């Protein structure tokens, strides 16, 4: 369904050209639940932005359902069926939560239906449905509302960048259930970027990205014990930097 072929991306900084994604190849099949993990600064969010079209690769191709989307805009990709939830969601001043869910769903939706998506992410819908998506929402509330909009869209590919960030411990189990239900109910693939063992634990496939490259990839049963078996996160990173698989 999604194929990244020899994708490279870099930016210019004061020291010159900085390579962030290095000739990366990745395929995500139909109806797969894939979790990307790896050390901070490894390139995970950049990769998600390249998939959503927020950034364009310097070289390489991105194929979605065999169609080359490398040059397509964010909107075109969204219309083709790619949803993206930011690591740090954007606040839309002047838009109410209800409008945002309706905009995301791209279909006529009653307030009651929209409320169901909010309940799904553990928010008491009546308290939020008419709130503005502005700075008055807490970080965790905003994050949940964004997850609700992606659920409402129900597209072929949903990309979540650290959905657990800012979600309290008590709601975390609920979040896992949200993803499990999403996997059962949505005909599509889910790509989650996460550092959380409990999210890694529900993956079909785990991809480890370090230093702009894939350092390990395989089924959960194959990769998770290797990640957990190392004494510390630092050990895990150095193991993957060495390219041990
Ligand atoms: N526009 C930019 N200009 C300069 N450096 C950038 C830019 N975007 C990303 N980077 C750098 O690229 C690297 C990868 O960033 P990215 O956000 O993709 O990491 P990540 O794997 O998502 O990390 P985290 O786990 O902390 O979220 C980092 O070193 C970051 O500082
Ligand atoms: Mg990130």
PDB file of C-alpha atoms and ligand atoms in Angstrom:
ATOM      1  CA  UNK A   1       0.000   0.000   0.000  1.00  0.00           C
ATOM      2  CA  UNK A   2       2.765   2.472   0.953  1.00  0.00           C
ATOM      3  CA  UNK A   3       6.279   2.154  -0.398  1.00  0.00           C
ATOM      4  CA  UNK A   4       9.202   4.451   0.283  1.00  0.00           C
ATOM      5  CA  UNK A   5      11.992   3.948  -2.246  1.00  0.00           C
ATOM      6  CA  UNK A   6      15.478   5.304  -1.548  1.00  0.00           C
ATOM      7  CA  UNK A   7      14.131   8.304   0.341  1.00  0.00           C
ATOM      8  CA  UNK A   8      16.639  10.950   1.401  1.00  0.00           C
ATOM      9  CA  UNK A   9      15.940  14.234   3.146  1.00  0.00           C
ATOM     10  CA  UNK A  10      18.172  16.926   4.563  1.00  0.00           C
ATOM     11  CA  UNK A  11      18.219  20.533   5.653  1.00  0.00           C
ATOM     12  CA  UNK A  12      20.788  23.282   5.465  1.00  0.00           C
ATOM     13  CA  UNK A  13      22.086  24.432   8.834  1.00  0.00           C
ATOM     14  CA  UNK A  14      25.001  26.594   9.925  1.00  0.00           C
ATOM     15  CA  UNK A  15      27.419  23.673   9.422  1.00  0.00           C
ATOM     16  CA  UNK A  16      26.156  23.070   5.897  1.00  0.00           C
ATOM     17  CA  UNK A  17      23.989  20.239   4.657  1.00  0.00           C
ATOM     18  CA  UNK A  18      22.510  18.013   7.375  1.00  0.00           C
ATOM     19  CA  UNK A  19      21.196  14.619   6.271  1.00  0.00           C
ATOM     20  CA  UNK A  20      18.191  13.548   8.323  1.00  0.00           C
ATOM     21  CA  UNK A  21      16.817  10.605   6.315  1.00  0.00           C
ATOM     22  CA  UNK A  22      19.396   8.537   4.477  1.00  0.00           C
ATOM     23  CA  UNK A  23      18.383   6.473   1.478  1.00  0.00           C
ATOM     24  CA  UNK A  24      15.577   4.760   3.369  1.00  0.00           C
ATOM     25  CA  UNK A  25      13.416   1.948   1.977  1.00  0.00           C
ATOM     26  CA  UNK A  26      10.190   0.884   3.681  1.00  0.00           C
ATOM     27  CA  UNK A  27       7.021  -0.936   2.653  1.00  0.00           C
ATOM     28  CA  UNK A  28       3.785  -1.029   4.604  1.00  0.00           C
ATOM     29  CA  UNK A  29       1.261  -3.629   3.509  1.00  0.00           C
ATOM     30  CA  UNK A  30      -2.561  -3.575   3.558  1.00  0.00           C
ATOM     31  CA  UNK A  31      -4.267  -3.723   6.949  1.00  0.00           C
ATOM     32  CA  UNK A  32      -1.024  -3.714   8.873  1.00  0.00           C
ATOM     33  CA  UNK A  33      -0.360  -2.255  12.285  1.00  0.00           C
ATOM     34  CA  UNK A  34       3.211  -0.976  12.187  1.00  0.00           C
ATOM     35  CA  UNK A  35       5.025   0.762  15.032  1.00  0.00           C
ATOM     36  CA  UNK A  36       8.134   2.854  14.379  1.00  0.00           C
ATOM     37  CA  UNK A  37      10.466   3.402  17.303  1.00  0.00           C
ATOM     38  CA  UNK A  38      14.061   4.453  17.903  1.00  0.00           C
ATOM     39  CA  UNK A  39      16.207   7.055  19.639  1.00  0.00           C
ATOM     40  CA  UNK A  40      15.260  10.744  19.884  1.00  0.00           C
ATOM     41  CA  UNK A  41      16.357  12.654  16.824  1.00  0.00           C
ATOM     42  CA  UNK A  42      16.569   9.482  14.716  1.00  0.00           C
ATOM     43  CA  UNK A  43      14.250  10.838  12.017  1.00  0.00           C
ATOM     44  CA  UNK A  44      10.850   9.311  12.870  1.00  0.00           C
ATOM     45  CA  UNK A  45       8.767  12.507  12.832  1.00  0.00           C
ATOM     46  CA  UNK A  46      10.574  13.639   9.680  1.00  0.00           C
ATOM     47  CA  UNK A  47       9.640  10.362   8.027  1.00  0.00           C
ATOM     48  CA  UNK A  48       5.982  10.822   9.039  1.00  0.00           C
ATOM     49  CA  UNK A  49       6.043  14.345   7.566  1.00  0.00           C
ATOM     50  CA  UNK A  50       7.506  12.990   4.323  1.00  0.00           C
ATOM     51  CA  UNK A  51       4.654  10.451   4.139  1.00  0.00           C
ATOM     52  CA  UNK A  52       2.015  13.135   4.809  1.00  0.00           C
ATOM     53  CA  UNK A  53       3.602  15.541   2.298  1.00  0.00           C
ATOM     54  CA  UNK A  54       4.567  18.212   4.834  1.00  0.00           C
ATOM     55  CA  UNK A  55       8.165  17.747   3.712  1.00  0.00           C
ATOM     56  CA  UNK A  56       9.344  16.648   0.271  1.00  0.00           C
ATOM     57  CA  UNK A  57      12.269  14.235  -0.137  1.00  0.00           C
ATOM     58  CA  UNK A  58      15.498  15.397  -1.785  1.00  0.00           C
ATOM     59  CA  UNK A  59      15.593  12.112  -3.681  1.00  0.00           C
ATOM     60  CA  UNK A  60      13.622   8.883  -3.906  1.00  0.00           C
ATOM     61  CA  UNK A  61       9.982   8.030  -4.526  1.00  0.00           C
ATOM     62  CA  UNK A  62       6.875   7.515  -2.416  1.00  0.00           C
ATOM     63  CA  UNK A  63       4.209   5.195  -3.800  1.00  0.00           C
ATOM     64  CA  UNK A  64       0.696   4.874  -2.382  1.00  0.00           C
ATOM     65  CA  UNK A  65      -1.377   2.067  -3.880  1.00  0.00           C
ATOM     66  CA  UNK A  66       1.209   1.846  -6.675  1.00  0.00           C
ATOM     67  CA  UNK A  67       0.720   5.530  -7.560  1.00  0.00           C
ATOM     68  CA  UNK A  68       3.702   7.871  -7.333  1.00  0.00           C
ATOM     69  CA  UNK A  69       2.724  10.564  -4.798  1.00  0.00           C
ATOM     70  CA  UNK A  70       6.197  12.070  -4.304  1.00  0.00           C
ATOM     71  CA  UNK A  71       5.173  15.404  -5.808  1.00  0.00           C
ATOM     72  CA  UNK A  72       1.617  15.434  -4.471  1.00  0.00           C
ATOM     73  CA  UNK A  73       0.483  18.052  -1.957  1.00  0.00           C
ATOM     74  CA  UNK A  74      -0.682  17.409   1.609  1.00  0.00           C
ATOM     75  CA  UNK A  75      -4.300  17.926   0.504  1.00  0.00           C
ATOM     76  CA  UNK A  76      -4.033  15.521  -2.438  1.00  0.00           C
ATOM     77  CA  UNK A  77      -2.525  12.874  -0.182  1.00  0.00           C
ATOM     78  CA  UNK A  78      -5.231  13.465   2.440  1.00  0.00           C
ATOM     79  CA  UNK A  79      -7.886  13.037  -0.254  1.00  0.00           C
ATOM     80  CA  UNK A  80      -6.220   9.834  -1.415  1.00  0.00           C
ATOM     81  CA  UNK A  81      -6.518   8.436   2.098  1.00  0.00           C
ATOM     82  CA  UNK A  82      -3.541   9.421   4.231  1.00  0.00           C
ATOM     83  CA  UNK A  83      -4.254  10.893   7.689  1.00  0.00           C
ATOM     84  CA  UNK A  84      -1.613  12.293   9.973  1.00  0.00           C
ATOM     85  CA  UNK A  85      -1.706  13.199  13.663  1.00  0.00           C
ATOM     86  CA  UNK A  86       1.165  15.478  14.708  1.00  0.00           C
ATOM     87  CA  UNK A  87       3.519  14.845  17.625  1.00  0.00           C
ATOM     88  CA  UNK A  88       2.520  18.365  18.694  1.00  0.00           C
ATOM     89  CA  UNK A  89      -0.994  19.041  17.370  1.00  0.00           C
ATOM     90  CA  UNK A  90      -1.843  22.376  15.828  1.00  0.00           C
ATOM     91  CA  UNK A  91      -4.334  24.665  17.591  1.00  0.00           C
ATOM     92  CA  UNK A  92      -6.995  26.109  15.311  1.00  0.00           C
ATOM     93  CA  UNK A  93      -8.254  29.336  16.844  1.00  0.00           C
ATOM     94  CA  UNK A  94     -11.861  30.088  15.939  1.00  0.00           C
ATOM     95  CA  UNK A  95     -12.786  26.482  15.079  1.00  0.00           C
ATOM     96  CA  UNK A  96     -14.950  24.444  17.420  1.00  0.00           C
ATOM     97  CA  UNK A  97     -14.196  20.808  18.176  1.00  0.00           C
ATOM     98  CA  UNK A  98     -17.423  19.784  16.392  1.00  0.00           C
ATOM     99  CA  UNK A  99     -16.382  21.641  13.205  1.00  0.00           C
ATOM    100  CA  UNK A 100     -12.942  20.062  13.325  1.00  0.00           C
ATOM    101  CA  UNK A 101     -14.353  16.532  13.565  1.00  0.00           C
ATOM    102  CA  UNK A 102     -16.816  17.249  10.757  1.00  0.00           C
ATOM    103  CA  UNK A 103     -14.040  18.716   8.590  1.00  0.00           C
ATOM    104  CA  UNK A 104     -11.890  15.669   9.214  1.00  0.00           C
ATOM    105  CA  UNK A 105     -14.687  13.191   8.513  1.00  0.00           C
ATOM    106  CA  UNK A 106     -15.549  14.868   5.180  1.00  0.00           C
ATOM    107  CA  UNK A 107     -19.096  13.669   5.438  1.00  0.00           C
ATOM    108  CA  UNK A 108     -22.346  14.872   6.958  1.00  0.00           C
ATOM    109  CA  UNK A 109     -22.188  14.029  10.603  1.00  0.00           C
ATOM    110  CA  UNK A 110     -24.622  14.713  13.432  1.00  0.00           C
ATOM    111  CA  UNK A 111     -23.315  16.219  16.666  1.00  0.00           C
ATOM    112  CA  UNK A 112     -24.214  12.914  18.362  1.00  0.00           C
ATOM    113  CA  UNK A 113     -22.016  10.967  15.936  1.00  0.00           C
ATOM    114  CA  UNK A 114     -19.161  13.418  16.429  1.00  0.00           C
ATOM    115  CA  UNK A 115     -19.557  12.987  20.186  1.00  0.00           C
ATOM    116  CA  UNK A 116     -19.013   9.255  19.821  1.00  0.00           C
ATOM    117  CA  UNK A 117     -15.518   9.859  18.523  1.00  0.00           C
ATOM    118  CA  UNK A 118     -14.754  12.076  21.521  1.00  0.00           C
ATOM    119  CA  UNK A 119     -16.087   9.445  23.916  1.00  0.00           C
ATOM    120  CA  UNK A 120     -13.936   6.910  22.122  1.00  0.00           C
ATOM    121  CA  UNK A 121     -10.814   8.833  23.188  1.00  0.00           C
ATOM    122  CA  UNK A 122     -12.105   9.197  26.741  1.00  0.00           C
ATOM    123  CA  UNK A 123     -13.382  12.775  26.650  1.00  0.00           C
ATOM    124  CA  UNK A 124     -16.774  13.657  28.054  1.00  0.00           C
ATOM    125  CA  UNK A 125     -18.209  14.785  24.734  1.00  0.00           C
ATOM    126  CA  UNK A 126     -20.695  17.383  25.958  1.00  0.00           C
ATOM    127  CA  UNK A 127     -17.909  19.292  27.724  1.00  0.00           C
ATOM    128  CA  UNK A 128     -15.797  19.543  24.588  1.00  0.00           C
ATOM    129  CA  UNK A 129     -17.930  19.479  21.461  1.00  0.00           C
ATOM    130  CA  UNK A 130     -18.488  23.273  21.426  1.00  0.00           C
ATOM    131  CA  UNK A 131     -15.083  24.289  22.760  1.00  0.00           C
ATOM    132  CA  UNK A 132     -12.733  26.191  20.530  1.00  0.00           C
ATOM    133  CA  UNK A 133      -9.553  24.354  19.474  1.00  0.00           C
ATOM    134  CA  UNK A 134      -7.356  27.067  20.978  1.00  0.00           C
ATOM    135  CA  UNK A 135      -4.803  27.544  23.734  1.00  0.00           C
ATOM    136  CA  UNK A 136      -7.413  26.930  26.442  1.00  0.00           C
ATOM    137  CA  UNK A 137      -7.304  23.170  25.780  1.00  0.00           C
ATOM    138  CA  UNK A 138      -4.699  21.248  27.735  1.00  0.00           C
ATOM    139  CA  UNK A 139      -1.991  19.368  25.834  1.00  0.00           C
ATOM    140  CA  UNK A 140      -3.547  15.972  26.587  1.00  0.00           C
ATOM    141  CA  UNK A 141      -7.050  17.152  25.618  1.00  0.00           C
ATOM    142  CA  UNK A 142      -5.745  18.503  22.323  1.00  0.00           C
ATOM    143  CA  UNK A 143      -3.905  15.275  21.627  1.00  0.00           C
ATOM    144  CA  UNK A 144      -7.069  13.235  22.239  1.00  0.00           C
ATOM    145  CA  UNK A 145      -9.157  15.516  20.033  1.00  0.00           C
ATOM    146  CA  UNK A 146      -6.637  15.085  17.253  1.00  0.00           C
ATOM    147  CA  UNK A 147      -6.779  11.299  17.625  1.00  0.00           C
ATOM    148  CA  UNK A 148     -10.604  11.566  17.460  1.00  0.00           C
ATOM    149  CA  UNK A 149     -10.349  13.444  14.142  1.00  0.00           C
ATOM    150  CA  UNK A 150      -8.160  10.713  12.654  1.00  0.00           C
ATOM    151  CA  UNK A 151     -10.629   8.066  13.872  1.00  0.00           C
ATOM    152  CA  UNK A 152     -13.483  10.035  12.285  1.00  0.00           C
ATOM    153  CA  UNK A 153     -11.640  10.092   8.966  1.00  0.00           C
ATOM    154  CA  UNK A 154     -11.056   6.331   8.968  1.00  0.00           C
ATOM    155  CA  UNK A 155      -8.682   6.499   5.991  1.00  0.00           C
ATOM    156  CA  UNK A 156      -6.587   3.835   4.327  1.00  0.00           C
ATOM    157  CA  UNK A 157      -3.452   4.917   6.136  1.00  0.00           C
ATOM    158  CA  UNK A 158      -3.453   6.628   9.533  1.00  0.00           C
ATOM    159  CA  UNK A 159      -0.152   7.924  10.854  1.00  0.00           C
ATOM    160  CA  UNK A 160       0.108   8.868  14.545  1.00  0.00           C
ATOM    161  CA  UNK A 161       3.234  10.548  15.878  1.00  0.00           C
ATOM    162  CA  UNK A 162       3.656   9.650  19.566  1.00  0.00           C
ATOM    163  CA  UNK A 163      -0.058   9.505  20.375  1.00  0.00           C
ATOM    164  CA  UNK A 164       0.787   8.693  23.990  1.00  0.00           C
ATOM    165  CA  UNK A 165       2.629  12.001  24.536  1.00  0.00           C
ATOM    166  CA  UNK A 166       0.848  13.952  27.255  1.00  0.00           C
ATOM    167  CA  UNK A 167      -1.787  11.270  27.834  1.00  0.00           C
ATOM    168  CA  UNK A 168      -2.060  10.440  31.532  1.00  0.00           C
ATOM    169  CA  UNK A 169      -1.284   7.016  32.911  1.00  0.00           C
ATOM    170  CA  UNK A 170      -4.926   6.251  33.706  1.00  0.00           C
ATOM    171  CA  UNK A 171      -6.007   6.963  30.142  1.00  0.00           C
ATOM    172  CA  UNK A 172      -3.156   5.083  28.571  1.00  0.00           C
ATOM    173  CA  UNK A 173      -4.871   1.691  28.674  1.00  0.00           C
ATOM    174  CA  UNK A 174      -7.899   3.333  27.053  1.00  0.00           C
ATOM    175  CA  UNK A 175      -5.664   4.647  24.283  1.00  0.00           C
ATOM    176  CA  UNK A 176      -4.352   1.142  23.626  1.00  0.00           C
ATOM    177  CA  UNK A 177      -7.973  -0.077  23.383  1.00  0.00           C
ATOM    178  CA  UNK A 178      -8.709   2.747  20.917  1.00  0.00           C
ATOM    179  CA  UNK A 179      -5.958   1.477  18.632  1.00  0.00           C
ATOM    180  CA  UNK A 180      -7.027  -2.140  19.036  1.00  0.00           C
ATOM    181  CA  UNK A 181     -10.614  -1.245  18.071  1.00  0.00           C
ATOM    182  CA  UNK A 182      -9.334   0.890  15.220  1.00  0.00           C
ATOM    183  CA  UNK A 183      -7.384  -2.049  13.897  1.00  0.00           C
ATOM    184  CA  UNK A 184     -10.524  -4.240  14.016  1.00  0.00           C
ATOM    185  CA  UNK A 185     -12.936  -1.677  12.561  1.00  0.00           C
ATOM    186  CA  UNK A 186     -10.917   0.229   9.973  1.00  0.00           C
ATOM    187  CA  UNK A 187     -10.035  -1.241   6.643  1.00  0.00           C
ATOM    188  CA  UNK A 188      -6.621   0.279   6.432  1.00  0.00           C
ATOM    189  CA  UNK A 189      -3.142   0.389   7.848  1.00  0.00           C
ATOM    190  CA  UNK A 190      -2.032   2.114  11.014  1.00  0.00           C
ATOM    191  CA  UNK A 191       1.446   3.526  11.446  1.00  0.00           C
ATOM    192  CA  UNK A 192       2.292   4.644  14.957  1.00  0.00           C
ATOM    193  CA  UNK A 193       5.488   6.291  16.106  1.00  0.00           C
ATOM    194  CA  UNK A 194       5.984   5.399  19.740  1.00  0.00           C
ATOM    195  CA  UNK A 195       8.478   4.800  22.510  1.00  0.00           C
ATOM    196  CA  UNK A 196       5.984   2.858  24.635  1.00  0.00           C
ATOM    197  CA  UNK A 197       6.425  -0.871  25.191  1.00  0.00           C
ATOM    198  CA  UNK A 198       2.649  -1.376  25.462  1.00  0.00           C
ATOM    199  CA  UNK A 199       2.115   0.144  22.027  1.00  0.00           C
ATOM    200  CA  UNK A 200       5.035  -1.818  20.575  1.00  0.00           C
ATOM    201  CA  UNK A 201       3.390  -4.873  22.069  1.00  0.00           C
ATOM    202  CA  UNK A 202       0.263  -4.571  19.904  1.00  0.00           C
ATOM    203  CA  UNK A 203       2.203  -4.129  16.645  1.00  0.00           C
ATOM    204  CA  UNK A 204       2.235  -6.598  13.769  1.00  0.00           C
ATOM    205  CA  UNK A 205       5.567  -5.211  12.741  1.00  0.00           C
ATOM    206  CA  UNK A 206       8.205  -3.025  14.413  1.00  0.00           C
ATOM    207  CA  UNK A 207      10.584  -0.734  12.540  1.00  0.00           C
ATOM    208  CA  UNK A 208      13.531   0.823  14.388  1.00  0.00           C
ATOM    209  CA  UNK A 209      14.876   4.058  12.952  1.00  0.00           C
ATOM    210  CA  UNK A 210      18.211   5.438  14.137  1.00  0.00           C
ATOM    211  CA  UNK A 211      20.380   8.047  12.501  1.00  0.00           C
ATOM    212  CA  UNK A 212      18.037   8.416   9.530  1.00  0.00           C
ATOM    213  CA  UNK A 213      18.112   4.748   8.601  1.00  0.00           C
ATOM    214  CA  UNK A 214      16.232   1.563   9.409  1.00  0.00           C
ATOM    215  CA  UNK A 215      18.420  -0.324  11.840  1.00  0.00           C
ATOM    216  CA  UNK A 216      16.006  -3.178  12.531  1.00  0.00           C
ATOM    217  CA  UNK A 217      12.689  -4.348  11.134  1.00  0.00           C
ATOM    218  CA  UNK A 218      10.560  -7.407  11.625  1.00  0.00           C
ATOM    219  CA  UNK A 219       7.630  -8.955  13.432  1.00  0.00           C
ATOM    220  CA  UNK A 220       6.904  -7.873  16.996  1.00  0.00           C
ATOM    221  CA  UNK A 221       7.974 -11.282  18.274  1.00  0.00           C
ATOM    222  CA  UNK A 222      11.311 -10.936  16.574  1.00  0.00           C
ATOM    223  CA  UNK A 223      12.158  -7.299  17.396  1.00  0.00           C
ATOM    224  CA  UNK A 224      10.568  -6.546  20.779  1.00  0.00           C
ATOM    225  CA  UNK A 225      12.652  -9.041  22.810  1.00  0.00           C
ATOM    226  CA  UNK A 226      15.806  -7.560  21.288  1.00  0.00           C
ATOM    227  CA  UNK A 227      14.731  -4.051  22.261  1.00  0.00           C
ATOM    228  CA  UNK A 228      13.726  -5.074  25.775  1.00  0.00           C
ATOM    229  CA  UNK A 229      16.587  -7.515  26.255  1.00  0.00           C
ATOM    230  CA  UNK A 230      19.178  -4.755  26.249  1.00  0.00           C
ATOM    231  CA  UNK A 231      20.080  -3.258  29.622  1.00  0.00           C
ATOM    232  CA  UNK A 232      19.080   0.305  28.818  1.00  0.00           C
ATOM    233  CA  UNK A 233      17.760   2.532  26.093  1.00  0.00           C
ATOM    234  CA  UNK A 234      21.338   3.659  25.440  1.00  0.00           C
ATOM    235  CA  UNK A 235      22.393   0.030  24.927  1.00  0.00           C
ATOM    236  CA  UNK A 236      19.444  -0.507  22.611  1.00  0.00           C
ATOM    237  CA  UNK A 237      20.414   2.514  20.558  1.00  0.00           C
ATOM    238  CA  UNK A 238      24.056   1.602  20.314  1.00  0.00           C
ATOM    239  CA  UNK A 239      23.094  -1.930  19.332  1.00  0.00           C
ATOM    240  CA  UNK A 240      20.929  -0.598  16.537  1.00  0.00           C
ATOM    241  CA  UNK A 241      23.449   2.016  15.487  1.00  0.00           C
ATOM    242  CA  UNK A 242      25.911  -0.821  14.946  1.00  0.00           C
ATOM    243  CA  UNK A 243      23.345  -2.302  12.643  1.00  0.00           C
ATOM    244  CA  UNK A 244      22.939  -5.535  14.587  1.00  0.00           C
ATOM    245  CA  UNK A 245      19.689  -7.155  13.640  1.00  0.00           C
TER     246      UNK A 245
HETATM  247  N1  LIG B   1      13.891  21.744   9.871  1.00  0.00           N
HETATM  248  C1  LIG B   1      14.927  21.215  10.512  1.00  0.00           C
HETATM  249  N2  LIG B   1      16.103  21.897  10.620  1.00  0.00           N
HETATM  250  C2  LIG B   1      17.171  21.374  11.265  1.00  0.00           C
HETATM  251  N3  LIG B   1      17.165  20.155  11.830  1.00  0.00           N
HETATM  252  C3  LIG B   1      16.036  19.443  11.762  1.00  0.00           C
HETATM  253  C4  LIG B   1      14.851  19.916  11.099  1.00  0.00           C
HETATM  254  N4  LIG B   1      13.886  18.977  11.201  1.00  0.00           N
HETATM  255  C5  LIG B   1      14.431  17.976  11.902  1.00  0.00           C
HETATM  256  N5  LIG B   1      15.706  18.240  12.234  1.00  0.00           N
HETATM  257  C6  LIG B   1      16.635  17.369  12.972  1.00  0.00           C
HETATM  258  O1  LIG B   1      16.540  16.085  12.392  1.00  0.00           O
HETATM  259  C7  LIG B   1      16.675  15.074  13.376  1.00  0.00           C
HETATM  260  C8  LIG B   1      15.466  14.151  13.306  1.00  0.00           C
HETATM  261  O2  LIG B   1      14.328  14.836  13.829  1.00  0.00           O
HETATM  262  P1  LIG B   1      12.939  14.098  14.068  1.00  0.00           P
HETATM  263  O3  LIG B   1      11.996  15.094  14.635  1.00  0.00           O
HETATM  264  O4  LIG B   1      12.547  13.413  12.812  1.00  0.00           O
HETATM  265  O5  LIG B   1      13.349  13.007  15.173  1.00  0.00           O
HETATM  266  P2  LIG B   1      12.467  11.921  15.914  1.00  0.00           P
HETATM  267  O6  LIG B   1      13.030  10.578  15.575  1.00  0.00           O
HETATM  268  O7  LIG B   1      11.030  12.161  15.646  1.00  0.00           O
HETATM  269  O8  LIG B   1      12.807  12.234  17.446  1.00  0.00           O
HETATM  270  P3  LIG B   1      11.864  12.181  18.778  1.00  0.00           P
HETATM  271  O9  LIG B   1      11.888  10.740  19.229  1.00  0.00           O
HETATM  272  O10 LIG B   1      12.612  13.056  19.731  1.00  0.00           O
HETATM  273  O11 LIG B   1      10.518  12.718  18.447  1.00  0.00           O
HETATM  274  C9  LIG B   1      16.851  15.805  14.703  1.00  0.00           C
HETATM  275  O12 LIG B   1      18.230  15.862  14.990  1.00  0.00           O
HETATM  276  C10 LIG B   1      16.274  17.183  14.436  1.00  0.00           C
HETATM  277  O13 LIG B   1      16.894  18.152  15.246  1.00  0.00           O
HETATM  278 MG1  LIG B   2       9.431  12.813  16.778  1.00  0.00          MG
END
